[in-house]
Short mmCIF file of C-alpha atoms in Angstrom, two decimals:
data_model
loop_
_atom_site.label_atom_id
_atom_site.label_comp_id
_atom_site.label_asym_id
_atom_site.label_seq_id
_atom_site.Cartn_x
_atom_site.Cartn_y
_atom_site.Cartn_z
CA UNK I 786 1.88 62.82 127.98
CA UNK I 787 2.62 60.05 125.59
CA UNK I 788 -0.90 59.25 125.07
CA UNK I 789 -1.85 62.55 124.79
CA UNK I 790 0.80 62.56 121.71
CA UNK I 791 -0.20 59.81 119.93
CA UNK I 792 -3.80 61.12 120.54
CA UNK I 793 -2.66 64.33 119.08
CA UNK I 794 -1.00 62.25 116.22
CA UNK I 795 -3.70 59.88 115.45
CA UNK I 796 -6.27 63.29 115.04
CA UNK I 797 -3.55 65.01 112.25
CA UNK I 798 -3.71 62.13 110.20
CA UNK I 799 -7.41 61.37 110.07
CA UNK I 800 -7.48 64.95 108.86
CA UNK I 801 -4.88 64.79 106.31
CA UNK I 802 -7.19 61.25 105.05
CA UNK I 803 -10.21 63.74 105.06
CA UNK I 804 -8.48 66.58 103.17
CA UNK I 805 -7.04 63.99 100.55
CA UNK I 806 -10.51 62.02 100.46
CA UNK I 807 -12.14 65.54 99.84
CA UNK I 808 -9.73 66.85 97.05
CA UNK I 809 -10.55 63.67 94.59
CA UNK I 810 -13.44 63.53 92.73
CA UNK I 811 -15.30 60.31 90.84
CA UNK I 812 -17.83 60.73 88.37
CA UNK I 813 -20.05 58.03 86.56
CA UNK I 814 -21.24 60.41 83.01
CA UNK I 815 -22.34 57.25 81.46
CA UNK I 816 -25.72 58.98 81.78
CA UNK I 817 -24.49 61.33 79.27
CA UNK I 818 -23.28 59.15 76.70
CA UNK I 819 -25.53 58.36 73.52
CA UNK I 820 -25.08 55.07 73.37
CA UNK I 821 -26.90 53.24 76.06
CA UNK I 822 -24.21 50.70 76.71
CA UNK I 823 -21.07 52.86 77.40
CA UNK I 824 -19.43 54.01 80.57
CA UNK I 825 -18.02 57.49 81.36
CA UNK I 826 -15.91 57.51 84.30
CA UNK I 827 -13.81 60.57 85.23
CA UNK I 828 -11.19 60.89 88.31
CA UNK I 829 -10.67 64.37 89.68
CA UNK I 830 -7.51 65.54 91.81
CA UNK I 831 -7.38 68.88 93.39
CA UNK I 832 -10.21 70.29 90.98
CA UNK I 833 -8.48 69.00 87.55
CA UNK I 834 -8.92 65.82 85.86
CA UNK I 835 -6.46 62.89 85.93
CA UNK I 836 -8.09 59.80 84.88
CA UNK I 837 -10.94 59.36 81.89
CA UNK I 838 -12.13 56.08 80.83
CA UNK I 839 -14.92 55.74 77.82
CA UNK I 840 -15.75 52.08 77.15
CA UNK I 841 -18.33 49.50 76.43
CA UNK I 842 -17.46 46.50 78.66
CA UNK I 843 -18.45 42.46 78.55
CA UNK I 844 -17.67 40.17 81.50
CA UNK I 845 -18.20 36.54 80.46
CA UNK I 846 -17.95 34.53 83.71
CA UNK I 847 -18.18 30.70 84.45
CA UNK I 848 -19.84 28.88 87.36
CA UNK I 849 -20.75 25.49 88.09
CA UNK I 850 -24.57 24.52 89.03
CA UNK I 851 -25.47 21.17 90.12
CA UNK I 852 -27.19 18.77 87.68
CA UNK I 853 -30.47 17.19 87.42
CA UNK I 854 -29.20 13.97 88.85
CA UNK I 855 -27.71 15.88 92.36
CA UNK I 856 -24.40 14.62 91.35
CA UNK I 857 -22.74 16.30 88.76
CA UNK I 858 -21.40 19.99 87.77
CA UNK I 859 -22.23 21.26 84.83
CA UNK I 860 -20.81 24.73 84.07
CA UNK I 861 -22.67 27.76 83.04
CA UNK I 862 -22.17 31.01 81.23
CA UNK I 863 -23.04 34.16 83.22
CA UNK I 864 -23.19 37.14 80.55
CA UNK I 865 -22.40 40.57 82.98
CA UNK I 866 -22.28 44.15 81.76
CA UNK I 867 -21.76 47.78 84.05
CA UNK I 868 -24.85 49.23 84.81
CA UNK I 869 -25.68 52.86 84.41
CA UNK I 870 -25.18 53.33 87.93
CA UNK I 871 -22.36 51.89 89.13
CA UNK I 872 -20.08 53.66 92.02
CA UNK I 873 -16.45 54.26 90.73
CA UNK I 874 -13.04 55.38 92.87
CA UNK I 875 -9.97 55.81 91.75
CA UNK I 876 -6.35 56.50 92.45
CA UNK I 877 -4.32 58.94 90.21
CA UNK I 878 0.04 59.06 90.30
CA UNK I 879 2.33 60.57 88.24
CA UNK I 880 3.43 56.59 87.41
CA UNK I 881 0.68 54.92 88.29
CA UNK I 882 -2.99 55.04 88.07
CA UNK I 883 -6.08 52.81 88.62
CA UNK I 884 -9.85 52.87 87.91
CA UNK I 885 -12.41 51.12 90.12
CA UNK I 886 -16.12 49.85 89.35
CA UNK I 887 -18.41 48.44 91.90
CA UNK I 888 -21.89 47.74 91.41
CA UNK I 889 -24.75 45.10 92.51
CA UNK I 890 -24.08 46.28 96.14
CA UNK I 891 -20.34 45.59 95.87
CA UNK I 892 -21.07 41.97 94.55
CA UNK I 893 -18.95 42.78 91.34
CA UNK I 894 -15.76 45.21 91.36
CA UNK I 895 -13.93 46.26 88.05
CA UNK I 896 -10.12 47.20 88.54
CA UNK I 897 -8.22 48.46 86.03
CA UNK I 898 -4.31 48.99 86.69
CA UNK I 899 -2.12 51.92 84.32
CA UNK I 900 1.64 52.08 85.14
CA UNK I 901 4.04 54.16 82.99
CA UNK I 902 7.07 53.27 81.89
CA UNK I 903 10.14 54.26 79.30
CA UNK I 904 10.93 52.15 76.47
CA UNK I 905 13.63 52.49 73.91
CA UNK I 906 11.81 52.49 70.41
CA UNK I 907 13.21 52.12 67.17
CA UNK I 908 16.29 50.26 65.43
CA UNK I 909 19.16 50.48 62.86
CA UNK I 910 21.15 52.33 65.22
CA UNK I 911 18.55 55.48 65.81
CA UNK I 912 16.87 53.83 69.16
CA UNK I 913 15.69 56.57 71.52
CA UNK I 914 14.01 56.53 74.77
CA UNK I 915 10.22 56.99 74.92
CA UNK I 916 7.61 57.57 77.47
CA UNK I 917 4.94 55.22 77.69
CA UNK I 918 1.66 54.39 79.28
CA UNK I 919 0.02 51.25 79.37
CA UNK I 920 -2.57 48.61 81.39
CA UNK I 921 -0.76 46.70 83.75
CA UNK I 922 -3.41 44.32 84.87
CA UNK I 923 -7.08 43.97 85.15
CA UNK I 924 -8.83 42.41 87.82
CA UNK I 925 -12.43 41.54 88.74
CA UNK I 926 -14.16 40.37 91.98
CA UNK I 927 -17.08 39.08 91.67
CA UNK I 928 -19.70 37.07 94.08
CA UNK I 929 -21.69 33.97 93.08
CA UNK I 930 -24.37 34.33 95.78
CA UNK I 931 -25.59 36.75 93.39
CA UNK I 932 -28.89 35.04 91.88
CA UNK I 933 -29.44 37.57 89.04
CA UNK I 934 -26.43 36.24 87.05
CA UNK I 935 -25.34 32.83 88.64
CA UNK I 936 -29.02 31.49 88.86
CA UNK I 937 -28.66 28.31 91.14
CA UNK I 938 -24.78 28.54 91.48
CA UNK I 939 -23.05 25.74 93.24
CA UNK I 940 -20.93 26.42 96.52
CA UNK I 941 -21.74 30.43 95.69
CA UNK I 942 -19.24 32.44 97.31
CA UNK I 943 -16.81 35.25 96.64
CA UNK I 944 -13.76 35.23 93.76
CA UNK I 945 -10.74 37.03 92.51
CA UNK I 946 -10.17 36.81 89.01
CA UNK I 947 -6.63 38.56 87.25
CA UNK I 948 -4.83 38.91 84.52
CA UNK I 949 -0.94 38.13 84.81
CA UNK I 950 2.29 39.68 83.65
CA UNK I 951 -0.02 41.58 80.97
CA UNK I 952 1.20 44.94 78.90
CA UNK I 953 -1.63 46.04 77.01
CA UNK I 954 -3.20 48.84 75.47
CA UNK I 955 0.67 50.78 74.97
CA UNK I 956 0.18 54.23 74.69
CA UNK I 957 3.15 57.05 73.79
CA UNK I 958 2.69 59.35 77.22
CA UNK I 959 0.41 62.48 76.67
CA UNK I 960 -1.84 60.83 74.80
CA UNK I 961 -5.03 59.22 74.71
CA UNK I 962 -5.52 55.88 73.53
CA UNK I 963 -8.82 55.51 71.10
CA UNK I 964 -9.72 51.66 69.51
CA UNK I 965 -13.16 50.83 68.37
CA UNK I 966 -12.33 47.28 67.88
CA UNK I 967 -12.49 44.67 70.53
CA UNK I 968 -9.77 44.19 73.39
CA UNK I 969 -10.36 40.76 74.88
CA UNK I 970 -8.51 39.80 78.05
CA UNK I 971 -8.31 36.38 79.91
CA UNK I 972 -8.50 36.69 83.62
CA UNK I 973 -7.82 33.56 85.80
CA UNK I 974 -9.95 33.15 88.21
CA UNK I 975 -9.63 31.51 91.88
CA UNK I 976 -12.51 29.43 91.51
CA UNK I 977 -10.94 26.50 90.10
CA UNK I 978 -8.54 28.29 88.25
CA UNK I 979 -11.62 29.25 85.38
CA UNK I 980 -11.33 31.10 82.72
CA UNK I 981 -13.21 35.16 82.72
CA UNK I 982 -13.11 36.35 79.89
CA UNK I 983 -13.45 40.22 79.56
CA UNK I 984 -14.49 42.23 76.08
CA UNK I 985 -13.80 45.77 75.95
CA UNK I 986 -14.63 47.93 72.83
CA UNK I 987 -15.83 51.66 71.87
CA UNK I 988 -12.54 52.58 73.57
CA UNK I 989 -11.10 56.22 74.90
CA UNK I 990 -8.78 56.33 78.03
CA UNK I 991 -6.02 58.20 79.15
CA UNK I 992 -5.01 57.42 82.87
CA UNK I 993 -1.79 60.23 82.70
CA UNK I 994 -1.12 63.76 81.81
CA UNK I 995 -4.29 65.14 80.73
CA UNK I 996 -4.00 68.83 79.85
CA UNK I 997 -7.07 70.20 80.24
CA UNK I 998 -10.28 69.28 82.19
CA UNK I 999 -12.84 66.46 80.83
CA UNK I 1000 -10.74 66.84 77.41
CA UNK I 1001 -8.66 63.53 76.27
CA UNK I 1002 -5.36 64.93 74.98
CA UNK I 1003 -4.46 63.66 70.99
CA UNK I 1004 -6.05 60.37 70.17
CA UNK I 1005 -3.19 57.27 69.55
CA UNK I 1006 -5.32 54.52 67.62
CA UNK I 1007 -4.76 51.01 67.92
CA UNK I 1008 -3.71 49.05 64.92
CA UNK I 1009 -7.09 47.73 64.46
CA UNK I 1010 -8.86 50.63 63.85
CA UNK I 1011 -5.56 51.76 61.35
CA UNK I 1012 -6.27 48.59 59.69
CA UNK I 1013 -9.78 49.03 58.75
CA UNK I 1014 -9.76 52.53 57.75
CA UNK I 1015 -6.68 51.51 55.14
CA UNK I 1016 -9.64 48.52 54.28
CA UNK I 1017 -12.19 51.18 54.07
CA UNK I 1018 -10.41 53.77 51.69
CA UNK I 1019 -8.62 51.04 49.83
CA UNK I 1020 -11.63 50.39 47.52
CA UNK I 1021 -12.05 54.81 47.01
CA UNK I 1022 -8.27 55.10 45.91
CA UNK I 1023 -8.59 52.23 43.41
CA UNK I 1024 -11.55 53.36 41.94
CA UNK I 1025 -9.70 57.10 41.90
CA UNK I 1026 -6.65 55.23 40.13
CA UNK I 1027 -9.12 53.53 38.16
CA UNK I 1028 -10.68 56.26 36.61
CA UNK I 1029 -7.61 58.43 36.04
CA UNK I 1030 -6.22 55.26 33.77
CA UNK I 1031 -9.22 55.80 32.01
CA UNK I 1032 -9.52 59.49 31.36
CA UNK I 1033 -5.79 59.27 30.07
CA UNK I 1034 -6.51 56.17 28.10
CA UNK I 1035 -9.57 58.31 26.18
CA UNK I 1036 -7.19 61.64 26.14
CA UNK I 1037 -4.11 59.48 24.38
CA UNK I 1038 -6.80 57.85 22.05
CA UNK I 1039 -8.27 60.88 21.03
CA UNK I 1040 -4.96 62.74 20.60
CA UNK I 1041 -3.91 59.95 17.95
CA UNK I 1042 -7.22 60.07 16.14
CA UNK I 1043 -6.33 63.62 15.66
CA UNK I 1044 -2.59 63.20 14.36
CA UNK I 1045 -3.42 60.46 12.12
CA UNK I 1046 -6.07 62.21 10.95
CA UNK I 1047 -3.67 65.65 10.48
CA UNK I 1048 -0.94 63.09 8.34
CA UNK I 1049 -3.63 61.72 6.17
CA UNK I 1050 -4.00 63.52 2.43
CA UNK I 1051 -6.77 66.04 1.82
CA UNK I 1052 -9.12 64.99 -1.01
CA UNK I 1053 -10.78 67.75 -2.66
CA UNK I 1054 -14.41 68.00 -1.74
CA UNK I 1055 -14.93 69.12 -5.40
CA UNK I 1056 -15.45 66.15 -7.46
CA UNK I 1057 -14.50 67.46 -10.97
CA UNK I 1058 -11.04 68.11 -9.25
CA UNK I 1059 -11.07 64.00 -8.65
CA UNK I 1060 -9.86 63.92 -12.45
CA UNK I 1061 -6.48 65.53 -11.25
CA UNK I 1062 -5.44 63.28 -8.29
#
């Protein structure tokens, strides 16, 4: 009877696994994107989007080959980048999030980690309390016995690579986040504690509280992009400022000419009158 129970149990939740496993969704839509080199990945819970990622992505990973001589390590440079195909999963919460990327039959996986999180904002006495989103950590696993990238890698073999204790991307809740500018993170990797570096750019994501489906919610831009569009229009509103000086330069000019010109005598155009004056 007890058997028959746990049976029973067992059966219940491998169909409450399939039932969860069939209401999410992942979709790769890089195909749609115009530029050939950015991702589209979209998570889908119970018919309505929860997760959207947009992003151009740069992996720059170092392994060790063995040198001429058949004694020393010399360490190389393997340049990585997603692939239009890649498989993605995800896992969507109403605290925390995460985005997955595997490709190269599993020999690479991207992990991206959201968490949200209130913050008290502000100073002078008018701090308040304010939702916020933001990426936790970033991981990637990657596999050295794969000879397209780590061509003649020593000791090949499978490694973990993270970031630690990282708070990036910080996002006020609701909205997206949108940077065009490069986000480089350092991930530490297990294979002799090396160095990954990881270049992100073209950026759109929103991992919370999306409002309607395959729509990002208002756009929060980085400080980058704020920077450079201040850099951009700077040279327009001088040369605005510029010209204004110089229309009310001519106008005050041209309004004395006329007042001096009102206060000087009037000779007589006559010339016999000349005897008069």
């Amino acid at each position: 009877m007890q058997e028959r129970f746990i049976m029973d149990l067992l059966l219940l939740l491998s169909l409450s696994v399939l039932c969860v496993s069939a209401e999410q969704e992942v979709e790769n839509l890089s195909g749609l994107s115009p530029n050939p080199d950015r991702d589209i990945f979209v998570v889908r819970e119970n018919g309505t989007t929860c997760l959207m990622a947009e992003f151009v992505v740069k992996f720059l990973i170092p392994y060790d080959v063995l040198a001429l001589n058949g004694i020393d390590l010399i360490t190389e440079q393997a340049s990585v980048s997603i692939p239009r195909g890649a498989q993605i999963a995800g896992r969507c919460g109403s605290s925390e999030s995460e985005l997955q990327i595997l490709w190269n039959n599993h020999a690479f996986t991207f992990r991206i980690f959201f968490s949200k999180e209130k913050r008290t904002l502000g100073s002078d006495g008018k701090a308040k309390e304010a939702e916020v989103w933001k990426i936790n950590k970033v991981q990637l696993v990657y596999n050295t016995s794969e000879g397209t990238h780590f061509i003649n890698a020593y000791n090949p073999g499978k490694h973990t690579a993270s970031t630690h204790h990282l708070s990036a991307l910080v996002t006020p809740a609701g909205r997206s986040f949108v940077c065009s500018a490069q986000q480089t993170f350092t991930l530490i990797s297990s294979d002799h504690q090396k160095g990954i570096t990881v270049s992100i750019y073209d950026i759109q994501i929103q991992p919370f509280d999306i409002k309607s489906d395959f729509v990002f919610s208002e756009p929060y831009k980085c400080i980058t992009d704020e920077r450079e569009q201040l850099e951009q229009m700077l040279p327009l509103v001088l040369g605005l400022i510029l010209g204004l000086i110089i229309v009310i330069t001519i106008s005050v000019y041209h309004f004395h000419l006329k007042l001096t010109a009102a206060q000087q005598p009037q000779l007589p155009r006559d010339r016999s009158l000349y005897k008069n004056i």
